[in-house]
Amino acid sequence: MTTLPRVTGEAVARIEARDKVTGAASYAADHPLDGLTHAWPVTATVARGDITAIDDSEALRDPAVLAVLTHANAPRLADAGDPMVAVLRSPHVAHHGQIVALAVAETLEAARAAAGAVRVTYDEQPHDVVLTADRPGLYTPDEVNAGHPADRRRGDFDTAYAASEITVDAVYEVTPLHNHPMEPHAATAVWDGDTLTVFDSNQGSTVVRSTLAALFEVDEADVRVVSEHVGGGFGSKGTPRPHVALAALAAKAVGRPVRLALPRNRIAAVTGHRAPTIQRVRLGADADGHIDALAHETVTQTSTLTEFVEQASVSSRMMYASPHSLTTHRVARLDVPSPSWMRAPGECPGMFALESAMDELAVACGLDPVELRIRNEPPVEPDSGRPFSSRHLVDCLREGARRFGWHDRDPRPAVNRDGPLLIGSGVAASTYPVWVFPSHAEAYAGSDGRYEVRVNATDIGTGARTVLTQIAADALGVPLDLVRVSIGRGDLPAGSVAGGSSGTASWGWPVHKACADLRQRVSDAGGHVPDGGLFVRADTEQEAGGGTEYSRHAFGAQFAEVQVDTVTGEVRVRRMLGVFAAGHILNPRTARSQFIGGMTMGLGMALTEGSFLDPEFGDFTERDLASYHVAACADVPEIDVHWIDEDDPHLNPMGSKGIGEIGIVGAAAALANAVHHATGMRVRRLPIHPDTILLGL
Ligand code: MOS
């Protein structure tokens, strides 16, 4: 067998790029079906209560309207153990914006008009949607997101903090944030007898399939879920969401295919959001900046339907050496839409707080913030004592400082002025854990010299399909164009969710295993594939299913330069640089895009994104892209990204760590720290709006 150059590590363009730009790639609401009907949701206008009556007579007057489904008349779904998909089961309203009925019609316009004509009467009850750090009813959850304990202590924080020479004690706030993937949550569903097919937009169709089978009490084999192309999710499609259950339910009820694409302004209430956090960070250090005491206490909220706890204090358990530490989470259960995953849940808001506090400590100690972080580098993971599988934070900081020109910076705040503009720069560290979940794959060698690999991976726009093809080609030892990788269908070998930055590791591992095995079999057959081909199956239930003796995380350093307009209060980003250490980078082209995307989302979090739960209505006041400002091209400067290649043998056969989320972590802190350097103002509540700046200047 000839030796080919490895294609992992090469900047291979997306395999489906042409399909996407020519419109040939089909998304969930793109599938034309005979007899297709359209659905539009009716959502609750109270934040808590019970439905006492639903009048659909006006809605049904239009002959184009096929049905108005409600809890009173819809086929009853079984309990699938997930309250987010338990649709139209109960007259109880748990939050404003909950879907209480679904209009189904021949056209989208008729469905929308019908939904608007449905009259719902409620027995309204008082609601409570306001999170404060001192409100009654805060409780300690059994655990927080990703299975972490709510509280951890080591040493004696109180005594050490009281004895510290230099202290920082500050409260940081992040408002609710919305995922807003470009493609809304959409599904097209059709029943053929007891067999269900759905085209669905999700981050993992293996679970969508098993959930639909449970809801409708049919065999998984009779549920086909197709999710070939997905236009983003950022966590909001991480588990099945109501749209897919509703589309399938409606298709069953009307006996025709049904398409439901959630309107943009209905998404935030029913598909999850990043819960707001109020985080108090206390740091106690000596005059040289060595941290002796570190406390990170998070207050956040969940809904009455589910418990989801944003684990914002968790990264403080592994970032810096400190003999004494206290990290806690307290939760309010409110009448709010259910929070869920949003890009780097926990680390993203948590590192905004910790890395802002580190900047405050650097100022208090009169120390360079890069140097402060280097001085507090832990030899092992502080809370667990486990060794790091690899940790190159210091290298990222040093390399970033060099590339950014950090050392030319005058550390004094508010001294760099250009007319009405104040200019400043900031730095922050970033981190994200290594997740890997068991997955299955199949590899097939044809007698024509071509290969087919199957794994139910989901490409949410990351380049998963492309990277898996690279991994397969290398493991097979054949050129890229001889390998076809099939993903995005529930009937393929089970793959884990495209979440937790785990996809490439989780799917790539069984792909690598199956392909390496297949290569051996082809070799054993004398390099000749027999008629009928050769077939191999692999899974990583063993390898990826257990724990690890290592603390495994990716790290990075974020640098930012801003200009603050003293007349308008506007903050503009001049440049950003991220340097990351995330194992081997398997595709520099798609990886760069992930890092830049994360950093851009962090820019949005710092400056433009944010929402507010209106106490009267009990819902977000920002529900569409006109009021919730996702950063646009004009907001985003050139973003520069570099990485330090790590050789970490404790990961997976590709040596990769996840890259989808780390880019957002620390970006907002770097920007807020830059605003402080520019102006001397410390903004501890995001987003940093012009009015905040003007009031402070
Ligand atoms: Mo990501 S929030 O794990 O989809």
XYZ file of C-alpha atoms and ligand atoms in Angstrom:
701
model
C 0.000 0.000 0.000
C 1.395 3.408 -0.919
C 1.879 5.988 1.779
C -0.269 9.038 1.323
C 0.201 12.385 2.986
C -2.153 12.784 5.925
C -5.192 14.891 5.143
C -6.114 15.548 8.764
C -4.407 18.800 9.568
C -5.066 20.053 6.019
C -7.299 23.042 5.286
C -9.876 21.031 3.332
C -12.873 23.068 2.128
C -16.320 21.949 3.228
C -17.464 18.990 1.172
C -21.003 20.361 0.976
C -19.911 23.953 0.350
C -21.191 24.067 -3.220
C -24.514 22.500 -2.214
C -24.939 25.160 0.429
C -24.137 28.174 -1.703
C -26.208 26.941 -4.640
C -29.199 26.102 -2.467
C -29.005 22.390 -3.229
C -28.544 21.548 0.449
C -31.947 20.830 1.983
C -32.754 22.047 5.478
C -35.665 20.879 7.614
C -38.273 23.160 6.042
C -36.989 22.719 2.485
C -38.480 19.329 1.687
C -41.366 19.484 -0.792
C -43.939 16.806 -0.006
C -47.231 16.030 -1.722
C -50.140 17.409 0.243
C -47.922 19.432 2.537
C -49.719 21.531 5.149
C -48.416 24.297 7.381
C -48.621 24.960 11.090
C -48.401 28.091 13.211
C -48.250 28.163 17.013
C -50.562 29.960 19.424
C -48.614 31.008 22.498
C -49.651 31.804 26.049
C -50.250 35.460 26.846
C -50.037 34.907 30.586
C -46.949 33.883 32.549
C -48.770 31.511 34.869
C -52.241 30.094 35.007
C -54.629 27.533 33.595
C -56.493 27.552 30.331
C -60.233 27.627 30.988
C -61.488 27.818 27.392
C -60.242 27.868 23.832
C -62.529 29.258 21.147
C -61.453 28.182 17.659
C -64.734 28.922 15.867
C -63.428 32.046 14.158
C -60.199 30.307 13.167
C -62.026 27.324 11.643
C -64.290 29.498 9.496
C -61.635 29.547 6.761
C -61.994 26.275 4.796
C -58.223 26.267 4.291
C -57.805 25.640 8.007
C -57.636 21.923 8.798
C -57.374 21.931 12.555
C -56.684 23.873 15.687
C -54.961 21.464 18.033
C -55.093 22.068 21.762
C -54.601 20.083 24.958
C -58.305 19.280 24.783
C -58.408 17.700 21.326
C -54.875 16.694 20.275
C -53.858 13.031 20.270
C -52.327 12.513 23.690
C -48.575 12.041 23.745
C -46.902 9.577 26.077
C -44.400 10.859 28.603
C -40.892 10.846 27.138
C -39.317 12.158 30.315
C -38.584 15.580 28.828
C -40.976 18.403 29.790
C -39.784 20.522 26.848
C -41.481 18.160 24.387
C -44.562 17.363 26.464
C -46.654 19.550 24.172
C -50.426 20.135 24.362
C -50.786 17.759 27.279
C -52.098 20.009 30.003
C -54.156 23.187 30.473
C -51.450 24.540 32.783
C -49.378 27.478 31.613
C -45.902 27.485 33.148
C -44.521 30.527 31.331
C -45.403 33.268 28.897
C -44.869 32.132 25.303
C -45.588 28.462 26.012
C -47.296 26.886 23.002
C -50.956 26.331 23.909
C -52.404 25.532 20.482
C -51.342 24.855 16.927
C -53.214 25.935 13.815
C -52.790 23.717 10.750
C -53.825 24.896 7.292
C -53.316 24.484 3.564
C -51.061 27.537 3.449
C -48.695 29.253 5.830
C -50.761 32.430 5.589
C -53.995 30.645 6.500
C -52.274 28.905 9.435
C -50.930 32.181 10.712
C -54.270 33.943 10.389
C -56.006 31.048 12.128
C -53.525 31.098 15.003
C -54.243 34.800 15.396
C -57.990 34.150 15.497
C -57.884 31.561 18.294
C -59.263 32.980 21.554
C -57.786 31.506 24.739
C -59.206 32.290 28.156
C -57.046 31.832 31.212
C -57.447 31.622 34.923
C -54.425 33.801 35.473
C -52.251 33.383 38.544
C -49.626 35.753 39.912
C -46.202 35.166 38.457
C -42.654 35.774 39.596
C -39.891 36.294 37.043
C -37.462 38.619 38.796
C -34.045 37.301 39.757
C -32.104 39.086 42.469
C -29.191 37.841 44.559
C -31.088 38.295 47.831
C -34.546 37.090 46.863
C -36.363 34.514 48.941
C -36.522 30.947 47.753
C -32.971 30.546 46.455
C -31.980 26.911 46.831
C -28.937 24.711 46.378
C -29.493 22.215 43.546
C -28.325 18.602 43.828
C -26.019 19.273 40.914
C -25.507 21.853 38.186
C -25.262 21.448 34.411
C -22.865 18.761 33.177
C -23.177 16.843 36.446
C -20.953 19.065 38.585
C -21.600 19.418 42.320
C -23.309 22.695 43.192
C -20.752 23.594 45.849
C -17.064 22.844 46.314
C -14.768 23.960 49.086
C -11.091 23.467 49.669
C -9.128 24.915 52.549
C -10.702 27.727 54.523
C -11.729 30.571 52.263
C -13.062 32.965 54.893
C -9.946 32.942 57.062
C -7.570 33.176 54.118
C -9.548 35.965 52.453
C -9.702 37.973 55.688
C -5.929 37.673 56.023
C -5.170 38.654 52.409
C -3.136 41.775 51.722
C -4.938 42.648 48.490
C -8.582 41.809 47.891
C -11.134 42.125 45.123
C -14.836 41.712 45.877
C -17.115 42.360 42.933
C -20.451 41.283 41.479
C -20.816 40.592 37.754
C -24.078 40.219 35.903
C -24.999 38.649 32.617
C -28.567 39.090 31.317
C -30.455 36.248 29.635
C -28.961 35.509 26.218
C -30.615 33.931 23.198
C -29.073 31.348 20.881
C -30.762 32.567 17.675
C -29.368 30.096 15.154
C -29.803 31.337 11.595
C -32.085 28.406 10.753
C -35.067 28.466 13.104
C -36.316 25.355 14.850
C -38.184 23.617 12.072
C -39.578 20.196 11.237
C -41.503 18.624 8.384
C -43.333 15.469 9.459
C -45.229 12.779 7.597
C -46.832 9.537 8.754
C -47.253 6.447 6.623
C -49.401 4.180 8.787
C -47.364 3.760 11.963
C -44.162 4.881 10.311
C -43.046 8.442 10.913
C -40.590 10.463 8.859
C -39.415 13.866 10.063
C -37.009 16.292 8.498
C -35.810 18.108 11.564
C -33.337 20.764 12.562
C -31.433 19.516 15.598
C -27.974 18.905 17.017
C -28.457 15.161 17.350
C -31.077 13.070 15.611
C -30.308 9.867 17.536
C -32.101 11.320 20.553
C -34.802 13.005 18.455
C -35.614 9.579 17.077
C -35.783 7.820 20.443
C -37.815 10.669 21.928
C -40.364 10.619 19.089
C -40.632 6.838 19.406
C -41.377 7.255 23.121
C -43.866 10.121 22.615
C -45.870 8.249 19.975
C -45.288 4.779 21.431
C -43.890 3.286 18.232
C -40.710 1.324 17.535
C -37.580 3.363 16.964
C -37.187 1.428 13.721
C -40.426 3.049 12.548
C -39.145 6.581 13.092
C -36.975 8.126 10.419
C -35.268 11.396 11.296
C -33.403 13.263 8.572
C -31.178 16.170 9.582
C -28.704 16.326 6.756
C -27.973 20.037 7.002
C -28.530 22.178 10.067
C -28.170 25.936 10.200
C -26.721 26.310 13.668
C -28.039 25.570 17.110
C -25.553 26.836 19.706
C -27.163 24.478 22.224
C -30.785 25.410 21.528
C -31.188 22.267 19.394
C -29.176 20.045 21.743
C -32.166 17.911 22.671
C -35.553 17.599 20.915
C -37.553 20.806 21.109
C -41.344 21.290 20.894
C -41.458 22.000 17.166
C -40.634 18.419 16.195
C -43.153 16.885 18.594
C -45.809 19.339 17.380
C -45.139 18.713 13.688
C -45.394 14.954 14.192
C -48.492 15.334 16.357
C -50.201 17.576 13.816
C -49.298 15.281 10.915
C -50.935 12.434 12.793
C -54.011 14.511 13.595
C -54.654 15.814 10.073
C -53.372 12.751 8.222
C -51.150 14.882 5.982
C -47.558 16.080 6.007
C -47.099 19.096 8.264
C -44.356 21.683 8.293
C -43.696 23.819 11.335
C -40.946 26.407 11.410
C -41.082 28.344 14.645
C -41.422 32.077 14.018
C -38.296 33.924 15.155
C -40.137 35.762 17.916
C -41.455 32.508 19.432
C -38.092 30.761 19.638
C -36.653 32.168 22.853
C -39.597 31.044 24.983
C -39.651 27.395 23.940
C -36.182 26.334 22.813
C -34.006 27.506 25.691
C -31.762 30.433 26.442
C -28.750 31.201 28.581
C -30.070 31.881 32.078
C -29.052 35.164 33.652
C -26.354 35.013 36.307
C -25.390 37.237 39.204
C -21.875 36.248 40.183
C -19.898 37.436 43.169
C -16.171 36.854 42.891
C -13.749 37.450 45.733
C -10.003 37.155 45.287
C -7.461 37.494 48.077
C -3.780 37.761 47.164
C -0.408 38.881 48.429
C 1.232 42.015 47.030
C 2.961 39.903 44.356
C -0.384 38.705 43.076
C -0.275 35.138 44.388
C -3.886 34.183 45.021
C -4.511 32.619 48.406
C -8.311 32.755 48.491
C -10.806 32.506 45.632
C -14.597 32.507 45.907
C -17.030 32.393 43.008
C -20.696 32.359 43.981
C -23.352 32.208 41.287
C -27.036 33.016 41.590
C -29.160 31.996 38.622
C -32.657 30.890 37.693
C -34.516 27.942 36.284
C -38.138 27.363 35.291
C -40.954 25.481 36.953
C -40.898 22.962 34.081
C -37.256 21.897 34.266
C -34.183 22.399 36.348
C -31.260 23.668 34.315
C -28.488 25.325 36.308
C -25.901 27.399 34.445
C -22.669 26.135 36.051
C -20.959 29.512 36.051
C -18.682 28.901 39.061
C -17.264 25.634 37.741
C -14.326 26.969 35.709
C -13.057 28.708 38.852
C -12.404 25.220 40.232
C -9.632 24.546 37.748
C -8.267 27.834 36.440
C -5.915 29.140 39.086
C -3.866 27.847 41.986
C -5.353 28.983 45.267
C -5.038 27.015 48.505
C -8.429 28.229 49.694
C -11.465 28.181 47.487
C -15.237 28.304 47.601
C -17.448 27.851 44.525
C -21.228 27.718 44.819
C -24.502 27.899 42.874
C -27.887 29.055 44.138
C -31.025 28.897 42.047
C -34.426 30.560 41.924
C -37.257 28.545 40.404
C -39.288 31.143 38.541
C -42.242 31.358 36.154
C -39.877 31.853 33.252
C -39.191 30.081 29.962
C -36.897 27.104 30.540
C -33.209 27.923 30.286
C -30.968 25.462 28.495
C -27.612 25.168 26.817
C -26.059 28.077 25.036
C -22.521 28.001 23.647
C -20.142 27.161 26.502
C -22.823 27.006 29.181
C -21.155 27.746 32.512
C -17.701 28.627 31.236
C -18.915 31.523 29.104
C -20.632 33.664 31.771
C -18.400 32.258 34.531
C -15.175 33.269 32.832
C -16.581 36.731 32.166
C -16.779 37.135 35.938
C -13.522 35.407 36.905
C -11.448 37.019 34.170
C -12.862 40.475 34.929
C -11.980 39.934 38.589
C -8.470 38.855 37.595
C -8.104 42.137 35.740
C -9.298 44.016 38.810
C -6.751 42.118 40.904
C -3.959 42.944 38.455
C -4.837 46.640 38.744
C -5.010 46.381 42.539
C -1.585 44.690 42.670
C -0.057 47.001 40.066
C 0.816 43.923 38.062
C 0.546 43.157 34.362
C -2.597 41.036 33.848
C -0.729 38.526 31.671
C 1.909 38.115 34.366
C -0.749 37.795 37.099
C -2.245 34.810 35.332
C 1.143 33.201 34.783
C 1.933 33.553 38.500
C -1.201 31.672 39.437
C -0.760 28.761 37.057
C -1.611 25.557 38.962
C 0.654 22.485 38.673
C -2.370 20.131 38.875
C -6.126 20.697 38.784
C -6.676 22.485 42.098
C -9.971 20.985 43.250
C -9.326 17.378 42.238
C -5.528 17.107 42.384
C -5.613 15.316 39.002
C -2.849 16.083 36.522
C -3.791 18.022 33.408
C -3.576 15.879 30.275
C -2.078 19.006 28.694
C -2.321 22.658 29.640
C -0.767 25.373 27.554
C -2.484 28.451 28.938
C 0.822 30.153 29.682
C 2.053 29.518 26.138
C -1.182 30.960 24.751
C -0.802 34.064 26.925
C 2.847 34.554 25.953
C 2.295 33.911 22.262
C -0.777 36.127 22.253
C 1.040 38.937 24.052
C 3.851 38.758 21.497
C 1.546 38.743 18.467
C -0.740 41.433 19.865
C 2.097 43.776 20.818
C 0.883 43.681 24.419
C 4.165 44.712 25.964
C 4.124 48.111 24.228
C 0.988 48.946 26.168
C 0.969 51.762 28.729
C -0.776 50.066 31.673
C -2.357 53.291 32.958
C -6.075 53.538 32.192
C -7.638 56.393 30.208
C -4.387 57.838 28.885
C -4.592 56.840 25.239
C -6.796 59.455 23.624
C -7.393 60.243 19.975
C -9.749 63.213 19.728
C -13.049 62.142 21.291
C -11.934 58.493 21.389
C -10.370 56.667 24.299
C -8.427 53.588 23.289
C -7.561 50.612 25.447
C -6.702 46.939 25.378
C -7.556 43.965 27.539
C -6.717 40.319 27.998
C -8.543 37.305 29.393
C -7.969 33.576 29.597
C -10.348 31.030 28.151
C -10.980 27.380 28.777
C -13.384 24.637 27.832
C -13.502 21.024 29.020
C -12.890 17.992 26.822
C -16.049 15.964 26.368
C -16.329 12.713 24.491
C -19.404 10.506 24.283
C -19.807 6.925 23.062
C -20.741 6.635 19.397
C -20.995 3.971 16.719
C -19.786 3.865 13.124
C -19.677 1.531 10.125
C -17.167 1.421 7.313
C -17.633 -0.326 3.995
C -15.081 -1.055 1.278
C -16.464 -1.623 -2.208
C -14.752 -3.783 -4.800
C -14.563 -0.627 -6.953
C -12.017 0.865 -4.532
C -14.475 3.272 -2.975
C -15.338 3.515 0.694
C -18.444 4.457 2.564
C -18.510 5.446 6.222
C -21.683 5.856 8.243
C -22.172 7.597 11.554
C -25.068 9.623 12.842
C -23.087 12.786 13.287
C -24.762 16.170 12.879
C -23.101 18.972 10.964
C -24.556 22.143 12.452
C -22.360 24.243 10.188
C -19.071 23.349 11.836
C -17.571 21.235 9.049
C -18.180 17.916 10.822
C -18.848 16.059 7.566
C -15.572 17.289 6.130
C -13.415 16.556 9.175
C -14.889 13.054 9.510
C -14.044 12.391 5.871
C -10.462 13.497 6.569
C -10.237 11.221 9.608
C -11.672 8.301 7.632
C -9.373 8.834 4.640
C -6.288 8.875 6.851
C -7.321 5.817 8.828
C -8.056 3.994 5.573
C -4.886 5.299 3.942
C -6.730 6.415 0.812
C -7.323 9.771 -0.887
C -10.186 11.911 0.330
C -12.239 11.594 -2.837
C -12.559 7.820 -2.475
C -14.394 8.195 0.834
C -18.000 9.123 1.282
C -19.230 9.814 4.812
C -22.959 9.635 5.479
C -24.247 11.579 8.471
C -27.426 13.281 9.643
C -29.948 10.421 9.688
C -31.421 8.721 12.720
C -31.135 5.268 11.151
C -27.349 5.502 10.840
C -25.161 4.016 13.593
C -25.921 5.977 16.758
C -23.876 9.122 17.178
C -23.841 11.478 20.122
C -25.059 15.056 20.142
C -23.272 17.907 18.385
C -22.801 19.627 21.723
C -20.233 20.227 24.397
C -17.646 20.661 21.618
C -17.558 16.879 21.619
C -18.568 16.031 18.072
C -15.276 15.510 16.286
C -13.813 13.461 19.144
C -16.972 11.442 19.736
C -17.773 10.560 16.110
C -14.215 10.623 14.820
C -13.128 7.971 17.284
C -15.411 5.131 16.085
C -14.886 6.297 12.492
C -11.145 6.026 13.017
C -11.553 2.655 14.695
C -13.799 1.210 11.985
C -11.621 2.546 9.191
C -8.344 1.335 10.730
C -9.926 -2.096 11.156
C -11.244 -2.070 7.604
C -7.844 -1.071 6.270
C -6.343 -4.074 8.057
C -8.963 -6.364 6.555
C -8.322 -5.034 3.074
C -4.628 -5.577 3.673
C -5.276 -9.118 4.994
C -7.178 -9.783 1.776
C -4.005 -8.910 -0.135
C -5.199 -5.396 -0.870
C -8.025 -6.813 -2.917
C -11.615 -6.147 -1.885
C -13.778 -9.114 -2.807
C -17.062 -8.821 -4.712
C -19.699 -7.819 -2.214
C -17.190 -5.656 -0.371
C -15.930 -5.666 3.186
C -17.821 -4.292 6.130
C -16.776 -3.258 9.628
C -18.619 -1.884 12.633
C -17.090 -0.117 15.606
C -18.164 1.654 18.753
C -16.519 3.470 21.630
C -18.825 2.410 24.453
C -15.712 1.243 26.330
C -13.228 3.945 25.392
C -15.506 6.947 25.675
C -17.902 5.627 28.277
C -15.686 5.754 31.338
C -13.892 8.377 33.362
C -10.327 9.533 33.088
C -7.501 10.038 35.538
C -6.646 13.315 33.804
C -8.130 16.754 33.955
C -8.744 17.494 30.286
C -9.406 21.009 29.054
C -8.592 23.259 26.150
C -7.153 26.673 26.980
C -6.734 29.983 25.275
C -5.873 33.644 25.608
C -8.021 36.460 24.262
C -6.715 39.930 23.513
C -8.859 42.875 22.460
C -8.476 46.530 21.601
C -11.428 48.906 21.752
C -12.169 52.541 21.186
C -14.732 54.282 23.342
C -16.431 57.365 21.977
C -16.677 59.875 24.823
C -19.405 61.804 22.976
C -21.747 58.937 22.080
C -20.647 56.326 24.624
C -20.252 53.814 21.830
C -17.673 51.046 22.167
C -16.174 49.850 18.883
C -13.871 46.886 18.666
C -10.655 47.672 16.794
C -9.082 44.235 16.866
C -9.284 40.878 18.576
C -6.751 38.086 18.785
C -7.330 34.598 20.129
C -4.574 32.057 20.692
C -5.824 28.604 21.611
C -4.372 25.259 22.649
C -6.881 22.547 21.781
C -4.930 19.434 20.896
C -4.294 18.768 17.223
C -6.251 21.014 14.899
C -7.659 18.627 12.314
C -8.812 21.181 9.752
C -7.328 24.687 10.060
C -9.937 26.154 7.722
C -13.056 24.981 9.535
C -11.352 25.349 12.938
C -10.486 28.985 12.288
C -14.113 29.605 11.455
C -15.228 27.992 14.727
C -12.815 30.111 16.769
C -13.779 33.316 14.965
C -17.454 32.467 15.314
C -17.076 31.950 19.046
C -15.147 35.184 19.487
C -17.742 37.073 17.456
C -20.498 35.679 19.661
C -18.436 36.837 22.666
C -18.250 40.296 21.117
C -22.035 40.265 20.817
C -22.363 39.188 24.446
C -20.068 42.025 25.547
C -21.565 44.847 23.524
C -24.851 44.209 21.740
C -26.702 41.109 22.963
C -28.828 40.999 26.055
C -32.410 40.590 27.100
C -34.687 41.494 29.907
C -37.567 39.632 31.501
C -40.398 42.086 31.775
C -41.840 41.762 35.289
C -45.394 42.544 34.136
C -45.604 40.303 31.065
C -43.146 37.749 32.362
C -41.438 37.323 29.013
C -38.379 38.626 27.223
C -38.773 42.105 25.827
C -36.224 41.225 23.119
C -37.693 38.446 21.013
C -36.568 39.114 17.479
C -33.432 40.111 15.619
C -34.544 43.741 15.516
C -34.449 44.047 19.299
C -31.909 41.350 20.166
C -28.764 42.581 18.486
C -26.593 39.777 17.206
C -23.334 41.348 16.053
C -23.422 42.211 12.355
C -20.437 42.391 9.998
C -20.082 46.125 10.671
C -19.576 45.394 14.392
C -16.829 42.873 13.831
C -13.256 43.870 13.025
C -10.582 41.598 11.631
C -10.334 38.787 14.140
C -6.997 37.079 14.245
C -6.713 33.480 15.418
C -3.696 31.319 16.123
C -3.157 28.073 17.943
C -0.487 26.107 19.671
C -0.472 22.540 18.470
C -0.607 20.156 21.412
C 0.528 16.570 21.428
C -1.800 15.133 24.051
C -1.871 11.316 24.178
C -4.752 11.210 26.673
C -7.573 12.238 24.340
C -8.523 10.079 21.357
C -6.746 8.630 18.307
C -6.853 12.020 16.549
C -5.398 13.881 19.531
C -8.076 16.565 19.268
C -9.883 18.670 21.823
C -13.172 20.437 21.038
C -13.099 23.872 19.456
C -16.743 24.887 19.005
C -17.176 26.670 22.305
C -13.831 27.877 23.647
C -13.809 30.872 21.284
C -16.667 32.550 23.151
C -15.084 31.951 26.568
C -13.158 34.954 27.850
C -13.944 37.132 24.827
C -16.416 39.328 26.716
C -13.992 39.718 29.639
C -11.154 40.746 27.314
C -13.442 43.421 25.840
C -14.737 44.632 29.209
C -11.137 44.760 30.471
C -10.203 46.767 27.389
C -13.060 49.182 28.140
C -11.623 49.609 31.625
C -8.172 50.258 30.224
C -9.585 52.767 27.754
C -11.763 54.669 30.198
C -10.915 53.709 33.774
C -14.526 52.526 34.109
C -15.218 49.003 35.300
C -18.430 47.711 33.725
C -19.584 44.597 35.545
C -22.930 44.129 33.829
C -23.248 43.016 30.237
C -23.925 44.150 27.631
C -21.847 47.336 27.789
C -24.289 49.823 26.315
C -23.509 53.438 25.367
C -25.762 54.718 28.175
C -23.704 52.802 30.752
C -20.547 54.381 29.378
C -21.995 57.904 29.199
C -23.317 57.741 32.751
C -19.958 56.509 33.976
C -17.681 58.920 32.155
Mo -23.327 23.473 22.818
S -24.195 24.807 24.120
O -22.861 22.274 23.928
O -24.502 22.980 21.777
